[in-house]
Amino acid sequence: MRFDLADLRLFLCVVDAGSITAGARQANLALASASERISRIEADAGVLLLERSRAGVTTTEAGEALAHHARLILRQHSALQGELRDFGAGARGTLLLYANTAALTGLLPQRLAPWLAQRPRMSLDLRERTSAEIVRMIGTGLAEAGVVSDAAQPAGLTLQPIAKDPLVLIVPVAHRLANAKRVHFADITGEPFVGLEAGSALQDHIDAHAAALRRTLAMRVRMKHFEGMCQMVSQGVGVAVLPAAAASRFQRRHPLRTVAIEDAWARRQLCLCFGDWHALSKPMQSLLAHLGAQPALP
């Protein structure tokens, strides 16, 4: 068999996405190219790996075996890269870390500075993704670790809290709730809302809790970033729910008031997410330990 790492990554993307179309998109490949490569993988294997239907694809028994070994190979390859980076006069190279918006804009700048300052030969590539995307990438072996919300459900992965990340309501200064200390989410679902763009993990999280109350939020406008939301709210367009750290930061630039949300689901935490600790590269272990990870015992 002549599988290369790109073939294995594509196959896992297709398996985890449940369709060749979605898997191709996740692997940044054209659909025709991805379909051809999947067919070639099956031809090289000499056995059917995927059952195709209108609903998508599912793995055959042989496909499940390939997926299992592909994950092991990709994790080992990632660990090998990390080990090789450790050779030479001290730690060097580039370490890739994924983080959700709240972690990237609030927690990490302050936490990462001392670690990087002590390692002048080490560079850090920080990439923003939703918590759900980060969990999926770690699970498929496409990423070593990331910082996510505890709202994520990473089956088979380790989730370790490192910071509080509560959600708060932001309102214009003239709003009826501007002087309130706290509010229940059920009491604000009738307000006009400013939200994040469709597909945002945070917005999906908020919408799901509205749906649990049999409500649909009246979304006046959706923004790509927290600052855009704060600008809209400060001008009286509506109210919004966002992380307290972000609200505090942008409150210095825009006339806003923050109100605590009483519901338990709003008292979120930021967590480190990773798989097998001992399979992580040495630099990644060092970084996660610095951020507060508790290494698993051998």
Coordinates of C-alpha atoms in Angstrom, one line a residue:
M1 CA 0.0 0.0 0.0
R2 CA 1.2 3.5 -0.9
F3 CA -0.6 5.8 1.6
D4 CA 1.0 9.0 2.5
L5 CA 0.3 11.3 5.4
A6 CA -1.9 13.6 3.2
D7 CA -4.0 10.5 2.2
L8 CA -4.5 9.5 5.9
R9 CA -5.4 13.1 6.9
L10 CA -8.0 13.3 4.1
F11 CA -9.5 9.9 5.0
L12 CA -9.9 10.9 8.6
C13 CA -11.5 14.2 7.6
V14 CA -14.0 12.3 5.5
V15 CA -14.7 9.8 8.2
D16 CA -15.2 12.4 10.9
A17 CA -17.3 14.7 8.7
G18 CA -19.5 11.8 7.5
S19 CA -19.3 12.9 3.9
I20 CA -16.7 13.3 1.2
T21 CA -17.9 16.8 0.4
A22 CA -17.5 18.0 4.0
G23 CA -14.3 16.1 4.4
A24 CA -12.8 17.7 1.3
R25 CA -13.8 21.1 2.6
Q26 CA -12.1 20.4 6.0
A27 CA -9.0 19.2 4.2
N28 CA -9.0 22.2 1.9
L29 CA -9.3 20.1 -1.3
A30 CA -11.6 20.3 -4.2
L31 CA -14.4 17.7 -4.1
A32 CA -13.2 16.0 -7.4
S33 CA -9.7 15.8 -6.1
A34 CA -10.8 14.4 -2.7
S35 CA -13.1 11.8 -4.4
E36 CA -10.3 10.6 -6.7
R37 CA -7.9 10.3 -3.8
I38 CA -10.4 8.3 -1.7
S39 CA -11.0 6.0 -4.6
R40 CA -7.2 5.5 -5.0
I41 CA -6.9 4.7 -1.3
E42 CA -9.5 2.0 -1.7
A43 CA -7.9 0.7 -4.8
D44 CA -4.5 0.5 -3.1
A45 CA -6.1 -1.2 -0.1
G46 CA -7.9 -3.7 -2.3
V47 CA -11.0 -3.5 -0.1
L48 CA -14.1 -1.2 0.3
L49 CA -13.4 1.3 3.1
L50 CA -16.5 3.5 2.9
E51 CA -20.2 2.7 2.4
R52 CA -21.7 5.5 0.4
S53 CA -25.3 6.7 0.5
R54 CA -27.3 9.8 -0.1
A55 CA -27.0 10.6 3.6
G56 CA -23.1 10.5 3.4
V57 CA -20.5 7.9 4.2
T58 CA -19.9 5.4 7.0
T59 CA -16.8 3.2 7.5
T60 CA -16.8 -0.5 6.7
E61 CA -14.9 -2.8 9.2
A62 CA -11.8 -2.3 7.1
G63 CA -12.3 1.4 7.0
E64 CA -12.6 1.5 10.8
A65 CA -9.3 -0.3 11.0
L66 CA -7.6 2.1 8.7
A67 CA -9.0 5.1 10.6
H68 CA -7.6 3.6 13.9
H69 CA -4.1 3.2 12.5
A70 CA -4.2 6.5 10.7
R71 CA -4.8 8.3 14.0
L72 CA -1.9 6.5 15.6
I73 CA 0.4 7.2 12.6
L74 CA -0.4 10.9 12.6
R75 CA 0.0 11.2 16.3
Q76 CA 3.4 9.5 16.1
H77 CA 4.4 11.7 13.2
S78 CA 3.5 14.8 15.3
A79 CA 5.4 13.5 18.3
L80 CA 8.5 12.8 16.0
Q81 CA 8.4 16.4 14.7
G82 CA 8.3 17.6 18.3
E83 CA 11.2 15.5 19.3
L84 CA 13.3 16.6 16.4
R85 CA 12.6 20.2 17.3
D86 CA 14.2 19.6 20.7
F87 CA 17.6 18.7 19.2
G88 CA 20.2 21.4 19.0
A89 CA 21.2 24.1 21.4
G90 CA 17.9 24.5 23.3
A91 CA 14.3 24.4 22.2
R92 CA 13.7 25.8 18.7
G93 CA 11.2 25.7 15.9
T94 CA 7.6 26.7 15.6
L95 CA 4.8 25.3 17.9
L96 CA 1.2 25.4 16.7
L97 CA -1.5 26.1 19.2
Y98 CA -5.2 26.5 18.4
A99 CA -7.5 28.6 20.6
N100 CA -11.1 29.9 20.6
T101 CA -11.8 33.6 20.4
A102 CA -12.1 34.2 24.2
A103 CA -8.8 32.6 24.9
L104 CA -7.0 34.2 22.1
T105 CA -8.1 37.7 22.9
G106 CA -8.2 37.5 26.7
L107 CA -6.3 34.8 28.4
L108 CA -3.3 33.8 26.2
P109 CA -1.4 37.1 25.6
Q110 CA -0.6 37.5 29.3
R111 CA 0.0 33.8 30.0
L112 CA 2.2 33.1 27.0
A113 CA 4.6 36.0 27.2
P114 CA 6.8 34.6 30.1
W115 CA 7.1 31.2 28.4
L116 CA 8.1 32.6 25.1
A117 CA 10.5 35.1 26.7
Q118 CA 12.5 32.2 28.2
R119 CA 12.7 30.4 24.8
P120 CA 14.2 32.9 22.3
R121 CA 14.6 30.2 19.6
M122 CA 11.0 29.0 19.9
S123 CA 8.2 30.6 17.9
L124 CA 4.5 30.1 18.5
D125 CA 1.9 30.0 15.8
L126 CA -1.5 30.9 17.4
R127 CA -4.5 30.1 15.3
E128 CA -8.1 31.0 16.0
R129 CA -10.8 28.4 15.6
T130 CA -14.1 27.6 17.4
S131 CA -14.0 25.2 20.3
A132 CA -15.9 22.6 18.3
E133 CA -13.3 22.8 15.4
I134 CA -10.4 22.5 17.8
V135 CA -11.8 19.4 19.5
R136 CA -12.5 17.8 16.1
M137 CA -8.9 18.6 14.8
I138 CA -7.3 17.2 18.0
G139 CA -9.5 14.1 17.8
T140 CA -8.5 13.4 14.2
G141 CA -4.8 14.0 14.8
L142 CA -4.6 17.3 12.9
A143 CA -3.7 19.2 16.0
E144 CA -1.8 18.4 19.2
A145 CA -3.7 20.6 21.7
G146 CA -5.8 23.7 22.0
V147 CA -7.7 26.1 24.4
V148 CA -11.5 25.6 24.3
S149 CA -14.6 26.3 26.3
D150 CA -15.9 23.7 28.7
A151 CA -19.1 23.7 26.6
A152 CA -17.2 21.5 24.1
Q153 CA -17.8 17.7 24.5
P154 CA -14.4 16.1 23.5
A155 CA -15.1 12.4 23.7
G156 CA -11.9 10.5 24.3
L157 CA -9.8 13.6 25.0
T158 CA -8.6 15.3 28.1
L159 CA -10.2 18.6 29.2
Q160 CA -8.5 20.5 32.0
P161 CA -9.9 23.9 33.3
I162 CA -7.3 26.8 33.5
A163 CA -9.4 29.9 33.8
K164 CA -12.9 31.2 34.4
D165 CA -14.7 32.5 31.4
P166 CA -18.2 33.6 32.4
L167 CA -20.7 34.9 29.9
V168 CA -22.3 38.3 30.6
L169 CA -25.1 40.4 29.1
I170 CA -24.0 43.8 27.6
V171 CA -26.5 46.6 27.2
P172 CA -26.5 50.3 26.2
V173 CA -26.1 52.7 29.1
A174 CA -29.7 53.9 28.7
H175 CA -31.2 50.4 28.7
R176 CA -33.7 49.3 31.4
L177 CA -31.2 46.7 32.7
A178 CA -28.2 49.1 32.7
N179 CA -28.1 49.2 36.5
A180 CA -29.1 45.6 37.2
K181 CA -26.5 43.4 38.9
R182 CA -27.7 40.0 37.5
V183 CA -30.4 38.6 35.3
H184 CA -31.8 35.2 34.3
F185 CA -31.5 34.4 30.6
A186 CA -35.2 33.6 30.4
D187 CA -35.9 37.2 31.2
I188 CA -34.0 38.7 28.3
T189 CA -34.9 36.3 25.4
G190 CA -37.5 38.8 24.2
E191 CA -34.9 41.6 23.7
P192 CA -33.5 42.5 20.3
F193 CA -30.1 40.8 20.0
V194 CA -26.7 41.5 18.4
G195 CA -25.1 38.1 17.7
L196 CA -22.0 36.5 16.2
E197 CA -22.0 35.2 12.7
A198 CA -23.7 31.9 11.8
G199 CA -21.6 28.9 12.7
S200 CA -19.9 30.5 15.7
A201 CA -19.7 28.0 18.5
L202 CA -20.5 30.6 21.1
Q203 CA -23.6 31.8 19.3
D204 CA -24.7 28.2 18.7
H205 CA -24.3 27.6 22.5
I206 CA -26.4 30.6 23.3
D207 CA -29.1 29.8 20.7
A208 CA -29.3 26.2 22.1
H209 CA -30.2 27.5 25.5
A210 CA -32.8 29.8 24.0
A211 CA -34.3 26.8 22.2
A212 CA -34.4 24.9 25.5
L213 CA -36.6 27.7 26.8
R214 CA -38.7 27.3 23.5
R215 CA -37.6 30.8 22.4
T216 CA -35.9 32.1 19.3
L217 CA -33.7 35.1 19.8
A218 CA -34.7 38.2 17.7
M219 CA -31.3 38.7 15.9
R220 CA -31.1 42.2 14.5
V221 CA -27.5 41.8 13.1
R222 CA -24.6 39.4 13.3
M223 CA -21.0 40.4 13.6
K224 CA -17.8 38.6 13.1
H225 CA -15.9 39.9 16.2
F226 CA -16.7 40.9 19.8
E227 CA -15.7 44.5 19.2
G228 CA -18.2 44.9 16.4
M229 CA -20.9 43.5 18.7
C230 CA -19.9 46.1 21.4
Q231 CA -20.1 48.9 18.9
M232 CA -23.6 47.9 17.8
V233 CA -24.8 47.5 21.4
S234 CA -23.3 50.8 22.5
Q235 CA -25.4 52.5 19.7
G236 CA -28.6 51.0 21.0
V237 CA -29.1 48.3 18.3
G238 CA -29.7 45.6 20.8
V239 CA -28.2 43.5 23.6
A240 CA -25.6 40.8 23.4
V241 CA -24.0 37.9 25.3
L242 CA -20.3 37.6 25.3
P243 CA -17.4 36.6 27.6
A244 CA -16.8 38.8 30.6
A245 CA -13.1 39.4 29.7
A246 CA -14.0 40.7 26.3
A247 CA -16.8 42.8 27.6
S248 CA -14.5 44.4 30.2
R249 CA -11.8 45.1 27.6
F250 CA -14.2 46.8 25.1
Q251 CA -16.1 48.6 27.8
R252 CA -13.1 51.0 28.0
R253 CA -13.8 52.1 24.4
H254 CA -17.6 51.9 24.1
P255 CA -20.4 53.1 26.5
L256 CA -21.7 49.8 27.8
R257 CA -23.0 48.2 30.9
T258 CA -22.4 44.5 31.8
V259 CA -24.9 42.4 33.7
A260 CA -24.1 38.9 35.2
I261 CA -26.2 36.0 33.9
E262 CA -27.4 33.8 36.7
D263 CA -27.8 30.6 34.7
A264 CA -25.3 27.8 35.4
W265 CA -24.4 27.4 31.7
A266 CA -23.1 31.0 31.6
R267 CA -20.5 30.3 34.2
R268 CA -18.1 28.8 31.7
Q269 CA -14.4 27.9 32.0
L270 CA -11.5 27.9 29.5
C271 CA -9.9 24.5 29.3
L272 CA -6.8 22.9 27.8
C273 CA -7.8 20.1 25.4
F274 CA -5.4 17.3 24.3
G275 CA -5.3 13.6 23.8
D276 CA -2.6 11.3 25.3
W277 CA -0.2 13.4 27.3
H278 CA 2.7 11.1 26.6
A279 CA 2.2 11.4 22.8
L280 CA 2.5 15.2 22.9
S281 CA 5.8 16.7 21.7
K282 CA 8.1 17.9 24.5
P283 CA 7.6 21.6 23.6
M284 CA 3.9 21.2 23.7
Q285 CA 4.1 19.4 27.1
S286 CA 6.2 22.3 28.4
L287 CA 3.7 24.9 27.0
L288 CA 0.6 23.2 28.4
A289 CA 2.3 22.7 31.8
H290 CA 3.1 26.4 31.9
L291 CA -0.6 27.2 31.1
G292 CA -1.7 25.0 34.0
A293 CA -2.0 21.4 32.7
Q294 CA -1.7 18.5 35.1
P295 CA 0.3 15.8 33.3
A296 CA -1.1 12.3 33.4
L297 CA 0.9 9.8 35.3
P298 CA 2.7 7.1 33.1

